[in-house]
Short mmCIF file of C-alpha atoms in Angstrom, two decimals:
data_model
loop_
_atom_site.label_atom_id
_atom_site.label_comp_id
_atom_site.label_asym_id
_atom_site.label_seq_id
_atom_site.Cartn_x
_atom_site.Cartn_y
_atom_site.Cartn_z
CA MET B 135 -49.23 33.63 11.07
CA ILE B 136 -50.41 34.13 7.54
CA ARG B 137 -50.02 30.92 5.50
CA ASN B 138 -48.10 31.11 2.18
CA ALA B 139 -48.40 28.98 -0.83
CA LEU B 140 -45.23 26.73 -1.64
CA THR B 141 -45.07 25.68 -5.16
CA ILE B 142 -42.82 23.37 -7.40
CA ASP B 143 -42.47 23.53 -11.14
CA VAL B 144 -42.02 20.09 -11.95
CA GLU B 145 -39.55 19.82 -14.90
CA ASP B 146 -36.09 18.42 -15.49
CA TYR B 147 -32.98 20.43 -15.90
CA PHE B 148 -33.12 19.91 -19.96
CA GLN B 149 -36.58 21.38 -20.22
CA VAL B 150 -35.90 24.87 -18.77
CA SER B 151 -36.70 27.75 -21.34
CA ALA B 152 -33.36 29.02 -21.43
CA PHE B 153 -32.00 25.83 -22.85
CA SER B 154 -34.55 25.50 -25.61
CA GLY B 155 -32.36 26.74 -28.31
CA HIS B 156 -29.43 24.46 -27.24
CA ILE B 157 -31.39 21.06 -26.48
CA PRO B 158 -34.08 20.40 -28.87
CA ARG B 159 -37.44 18.57 -27.59
CA SER B 160 -36.34 15.71 -29.85
CA SER B 161 -33.62 14.96 -28.05
CA TRP B 162 -35.31 14.94 -24.61
CA GLU B 163 -35.93 11.04 -24.72
CA ASP B 164 -32.13 10.44 -25.05
CA LEU B 165 -31.07 12.41 -21.88
CA PRO B 166 -30.81 11.28 -18.44
CA CYS B 167 -33.62 12.34 -16.40
CA ARG B 168 -33.11 13.30 -12.87
CA VAL B 169 -36.56 14.37 -11.99
CA GLU B 170 -37.94 11.65 -10.02
CA ARG B 171 -35.07 11.35 -7.27
CA ASN B 172 -35.30 15.20 -7.07
CA VAL B 173 -38.93 15.12 -6.40
CA ASP B 174 -38.63 12.33 -3.99
CA ARG B 175 -35.97 14.41 -1.98
CA ILE B 176 -38.54 17.26 -2.07
CA LEU B 177 -41.31 15.25 -0.65
CA ALA B 178 -38.96 14.08 2.06
CA LEU B 179 -38.11 17.63 2.76
CA LEU B 180 -41.85 18.63 2.96
CA ASP B 181 -42.79 15.58 5.06
CA LYS B 182 -40.12 16.43 7.52
CA ASN B 183 -41.49 19.94 8.07
CA GLN B 184 -45.19 18.74 7.90
CA ILE B 185 -45.70 20.90 4.68
CA LYS B 186 -48.51 20.77 2.16
CA ALA B 187 -47.69 22.10 -1.33
CA THR B 188 -48.69 22.68 -5.03
CA PHE B 189 -46.89 20.59 -7.57
CA PHE B 190 -47.28 22.29 -11.23
CA THR B 191 -46.25 19.24 -13.43
CA LEU B 192 -45.43 18.84 -17.08
CA GLY B 193 -47.70 16.25 -18.99
CA TRP B 194 -44.58 14.82 -20.50
CA ILE B 195 -43.01 14.08 -17.24
CA ALA B 196 -46.31 12.56 -15.86
CA GLU B 197 -46.60 10.46 -18.72
CA ARG B 198 -43.14 8.91 -18.09
CA TYR B 199 -43.12 8.78 -14.13
CA PRO B 200 -46.87 8.23 -13.08
CA SER B 201 -45.77 6.60 -9.97
CA MET B 202 -43.97 9.60 -9.02
CA VAL B 203 -47.27 11.56 -9.52
CA LYS B 204 -49.24 9.22 -7.38
CA ARG B 205 -46.65 9.53 -4.67
CA ILE B 206 -47.13 13.34 -4.75
CA VAL B 207 -50.91 13.02 -4.38
CA GLU B 208 -50.75 10.33 -1.80
CA SER B 209 -48.82 12.49 0.30
CA GLY B 210 -51.48 15.17 0.46
CA HIS B 211 -50.00 17.53 -2.22
CA GLU B 212 -51.87 19.36 -4.73
CA LEU B 213 -51.15 18.45 -8.28
CA ALA B 214 -51.70 21.19 -11.13
CA SER B 215 -50.61 21.59 -14.60
CA HIS B 216 -47.46 23.05 -16.15
CA GLY B 217 -48.47 22.27 -19.53
CA TYR B 218 -47.58 19.34 -21.60
CA ALA B 219 -44.06 19.95 -23.24
CA HIS B 220 -43.08 23.16 -21.79
CA HIS B 221 -43.96 25.45 -24.53
CA ARG B 222 -44.17 29.17 -23.63
CA VAL B 223 -47.61 30.61 -24.32
CA THR B 224 -45.96 33.01 -26.66
CA GLU B 225 -45.02 30.31 -29.02
CA LEU B 226 -48.42 29.12 -29.47
CA ASN B 227 -51.78 30.19 -30.96
CA ARG B 228 -55.06 30.06 -29.29
CA GLU B 229 -56.02 26.34 -30.92
CA GLN B 230 -52.59 25.09 -29.70
CA PHE B 231 -52.53 26.37 -26.35
CA TYR B 232 -56.34 25.18 -25.79
CA GLU B 233 -55.00 21.50 -26.89
CA ASP B 234 -52.16 21.74 -24.54
CA VAL B 235 -53.79 22.75 -21.44
CA THR B 236 -56.68 20.23 -21.98
CA ARG B 237 -54.31 17.58 -22.67
CA SER B 238 -52.25 18.10 -19.76
CA LYS B 239 -55.12 18.54 -17.51
CA ALA B 240 -56.84 15.28 -18.68
CA LEU B 241 -53.47 13.25 -18.54
CA LEU B 242 -52.80 14.47 -14.81
CA GLU B 243 -56.30 13.70 -13.63
CA ASP B 244 -56.12 10.22 -15.33
CA ILE B 245 -53.22 9.35 -13.60
CA SER B 246 -53.95 10.83 -10.14
CA GLY B 247 -57.70 10.36 -9.87
CA GLN B 248 -57.84 13.95 -8.53
CA PRO B 249 -59.20 17.10 -10.34
CA VAL B 250 -56.74 19.47 -11.36
CA LYS B 251 -57.65 23.02 -10.84
CA GLY B 252 -54.48 25.25 -11.21
CA TYR B 253 -52.35 25.89 -14.17
CA ARG B 254 -48.87 27.75 -14.35
CA ALA B 255 -47.48 28.82 -17.82
CA PRO B 256 -43.79 27.80 -18.56
CA SER B 257 -41.85 30.81 -17.72
CA PHE B 258 -44.73 32.88 -16.82
CA SER B 259 -45.21 33.42 -20.30
CA ILE B 260 -48.95 35.22 -20.20
CA ASN B 261 -48.41 38.87 -20.63
CA GLY B 262 -50.48 41.86 -21.87
CA ASP B 263 -50.11 40.36 -25.45
CA ASN B 264 -51.76 37.00 -24.98
CA LEU B 265 -54.53 37.46 -22.24
CA TRP B 266 -56.87 35.29 -24.36
CA ALA B 267 -55.02 32.42 -22.81
CA LEU B 268 -56.69 32.98 -19.56
CA GLU B 269 -60.12 32.70 -21.23
CA ASN B 270 -58.96 29.44 -22.66
CA LEU B 271 -58.00 28.17 -19.12
CA GLU B 272 -61.50 29.10 -17.88
CA MET B 273 -62.79 27.23 -20.91
CA ALA B 274 -60.83 24.06 -20.38
CA GLY B 275 -62.02 23.87 -16.58
CA TYR B 276 -59.25 25.44 -14.43
CA ARG B 277 -60.15 27.39 -11.69
CA TYR B 278 -57.06 29.41 -11.24
CA SER B 279 -53.50 30.38 -12.85
CA SER B 280 -50.38 31.37 -11.64
CA SER B 281 -49.00 32.59 -14.91
CA ILE B 282 -48.39 36.27 -14.86
CA TYR B 283 -45.28 37.76 -13.00
CA PRO B 284 -45.73 41.62 -12.32
CA VAL B 285 -41.97 42.25 -12.96
CA LYS B 286 -39.85 43.49 -15.65
CA HIS B 287 -37.49 40.86 -17.08
CA ASP B 288 -36.05 39.96 -20.38
CA HIS B 289 -37.71 36.64 -20.70
CA TYR B 290 -41.07 37.31 -19.28
CA GLY B 291 -42.99 39.78 -17.12
CA MET B 292 -46.15 42.09 -17.05
CA PRO B 293 -45.05 44.97 -14.79
CA ASN B 294 -48.31 46.73 -14.63
CA ALA B 295 -50.51 43.67 -13.32
CA PRO B 296 -51.80 43.50 -9.92
CA ARG B 297 -49.22 41.98 -7.58
CA PHE B 298 -51.89 40.02 -5.54
CA ALA B 299 -54.86 37.72 -6.58
CA PHE B 300 -57.17 39.03 -8.97
CA THR B 301 -59.95 37.93 -11.37
CA PRO B 302 -58.97 39.25 -14.94
CA ASP B 303 -61.42 41.31 -17.03
CA ASN B 304 -61.72 38.65 -19.87
CA THR B 305 -62.70 35.90 -17.38
CA GLN B 306 -65.86 35.10 -15.22
CA LYS B 307 -64.36 33.39 -12.19
CA LEU B 308 -60.75 32.50 -13.09
CA LEU B 309 -58.56 33.55 -10.34
CA GLU B 310 -54.79 34.90 -11.61
CA LEU B 311 -52.46 34.38 -8.56
CA PRO B 312 -48.97 36.21 -9.24
CA VAL B 313 -45.88 34.91 -7.75
CA THR B 314 -44.78 37.33 -5.11
CA THR B 315 -43.19 40.80 -5.59
CA VAL B 316 -41.93 43.40 -3.22
CA SER B 317 -42.70 47.01 -4.31
CA PHE B 318 -40.07 49.62 -3.52
CA PHE B 319 -40.06 53.09 -5.29
CA GLY B 320 -42.77 52.27 -7.53
CA ARG B 321 -41.06 49.19 -9.03
CA ASN B 322 -41.94 45.59 -8.30
CA PHE B 323 -38.95 43.22 -7.40
CA PRO B 324 -39.11 39.49 -7.44
CA ALA B 325 -39.24 37.93 -4.13
CA GLY B 326 -41.12 34.59 -4.86
CA GLY B 327 -38.32 32.15 -5.56
CA GLY B 328 -36.67 30.67 -8.61
CA GLY B 329 -33.00 31.95 -9.56
CA TYR B 330 -33.44 34.95 -7.35
CA PHE B 331 -33.86 32.88 -4.34
CA ARG B 332 -30.48 31.37 -5.01
CA LEU B 333 -29.06 34.95 -6.00
CA TRP B 334 -30.31 37.21 -2.99
CA PRO B 335 -28.69 36.45 0.30
CA TYR B 336 -31.33 34.15 2.17
CA VAL B 337 -31.71 36.71 4.93
CA ALA B 338 -32.91 39.24 2.05
CA SER B 339 -35.34 36.74 0.67
CA ARG B 340 -36.80 35.94 4.31
CA TRP B 341 -37.02 39.74 4.85
CA PHE B 342 -39.00 40.29 1.40
CA LEU B 343 -41.59 37.52 2.41
CA GLN B 344 -41.96 38.91 5.98
CA ARG B 345 -42.53 42.30 4.27
CA VAL B 346 -45.47 40.72 2.10
CA ASN B 347 -47.10 39.14 5.30
CA ARG B 348 -46.68 42.02 7.51
CA VAL B 349 -47.00 45.06 5.30
CA ASP B 350 -49.12 43.97 2.46
CA HIS B 351 -51.17 41.66 4.97
CA GLN B 352 -51.07 39.03 2.12
CA PRO B 353 -49.96 35.63 1.43
CA ALA B 354 -46.95 34.81 -0.39
CA ILE B 355 -46.45 32.66 -3.40
CA PHE B 356 -43.22 30.80 -3.72
CA TYR B 357 -41.66 28.72 -6.46
CA PHE B 358 -38.65 26.50 -7.25
CA HIS B 359 -37.86 23.59 -9.39
CA PRO B 360 -36.46 20.00 -8.68
CA TRP B 361 -33.45 20.61 -10.66
CA GLU B 362 -32.40 23.56 -8.44
CA ILE B 363 -31.57 21.10 -5.51
CA ASP B 364 -29.38 19.20 -7.78
CA PRO B 365 -25.83 20.36 -8.30
CA ASP B 366 -24.67 17.23 -9.76
CA GLN B 367 -27.07 17.38 -12.83
CA PRO B 368 -25.25 17.17 -16.34
CA ARG B 369 -23.67 20.44 -17.26
CA GLN B 370 -24.35 22.06 -20.51
CA THR B 371 -21.59 23.44 -22.81
CA GLY B 372 -22.00 26.06 -25.43
CA ILE B 373 -24.25 28.31 -23.50
CA SER B 374 -23.83 32.00 -22.59
CA PHE B 375 -22.39 33.08 -19.62
CA LYS B 376 -25.71 34.70 -18.33
CA THR B 377 -27.56 31.46 -18.91
CA ARG B 378 -24.79 29.48 -17.22
CA PHE B 379 -24.77 32.07 -14.19
CA ARG B 380 -28.60 31.88 -13.70
CA HIS B 381 -29.08 28.24 -13.97
CA TYR B 382 -26.15 26.75 -12.05
CA LEU B 383 -25.70 29.61 -9.49
CA ASN B 384 -25.65 28.27 -5.61
CA LEU B 385 -27.48 24.93 -6.74
CA GLY B 386 -25.58 23.19 -3.78
CA ARG B 387 -27.09 25.59 -1.19
CA MET B 388 -30.63 25.53 -2.34
CA GLU B 389 -31.71 22.63 -0.33
CA LYS B 390 -30.44 24.22 2.78
CA ARG B 391 -32.05 27.39 2.19
CA LEU B 392 -35.42 25.41 1.51
CA ASP B 393 -35.27 23.72 4.75
CA LEU B 394 -34.74 27.25 6.48
CA LEU B 395 -37.68 28.48 4.53
CA ALA B 396 -39.79 25.67 5.46
CA ARG B 397 -39.19 26.50 9.20
CA HIS B 398 -39.42 30.28 8.95
CA PHE B 399 -42.83 30.43 7.54
CA SER B 400 -46.28 28.92 7.47
CA TRP B 401 -46.83 26.87 4.28
CA GLY B 402 -49.85 25.34 2.49
CA ARG B 403 -51.29 24.34 -1.04
CA MET B 404 -52.56 26.83 -3.56
CA ASP B 405 -55.98 25.52 -3.64
CA GLN B 406 -56.51 25.53 0.06
CA ILE B 407 -55.28 28.97 0.49
CA PHE B 408 -57.00 30.87 -2.36
CA LEU B 409 -59.82 28.85 -3.52
#
């Protein structure tokens, strides 16, 4: 059985990019944080199923919950970077991005005592217009990125990118590890988690991942967020119907689906599968 990579993007409900125009960063300190309790539930689920995973963690979160970060590492999981304050790469210039990824890497390493090898851009915001970011990641000492999503989407995506692990032309050794897609009729469709895992019926998501393992003979990369297992999170008002639908759809079913996913596939850490 092919071992797949299970990944968690550690951010809280008020930090998602879809809320960025509605919840300013200046208000984050005043909002009730729920990330620690949700991460502890995820750690319990992983422990029950004897799974090790990769946690792409925001520096902003790690600064405020260092004991949570230590629990992640002490449980045998990989700690990786999600940047510091969830700025999309498209919002930053080269210097700002380099400062962000070096700051978050150093912070996570200081707290955990472990080397941080991986990075995932918020909202998969590395694309054909800012591939210089991959050069910066290599300069900062990262060994891999999981920041390019080879799909067409209104907020992100690089549809023509390779579907599986590759070394970008502008780097020497950095690996880019795209989140999993399935290919039908010349088009890539999301199959690696996030809101699509809550949208598709579970049997469809399971079939997509099985196809990647059995037809493509490749490990899948799956991701989700701690807030996705939290149906009791504070509800935001004044947001569009599309944003509300995407964010809140099937939150109450997510944990059960993750438990099924844990039992139906073999899972591991990004670094142990790809490096």
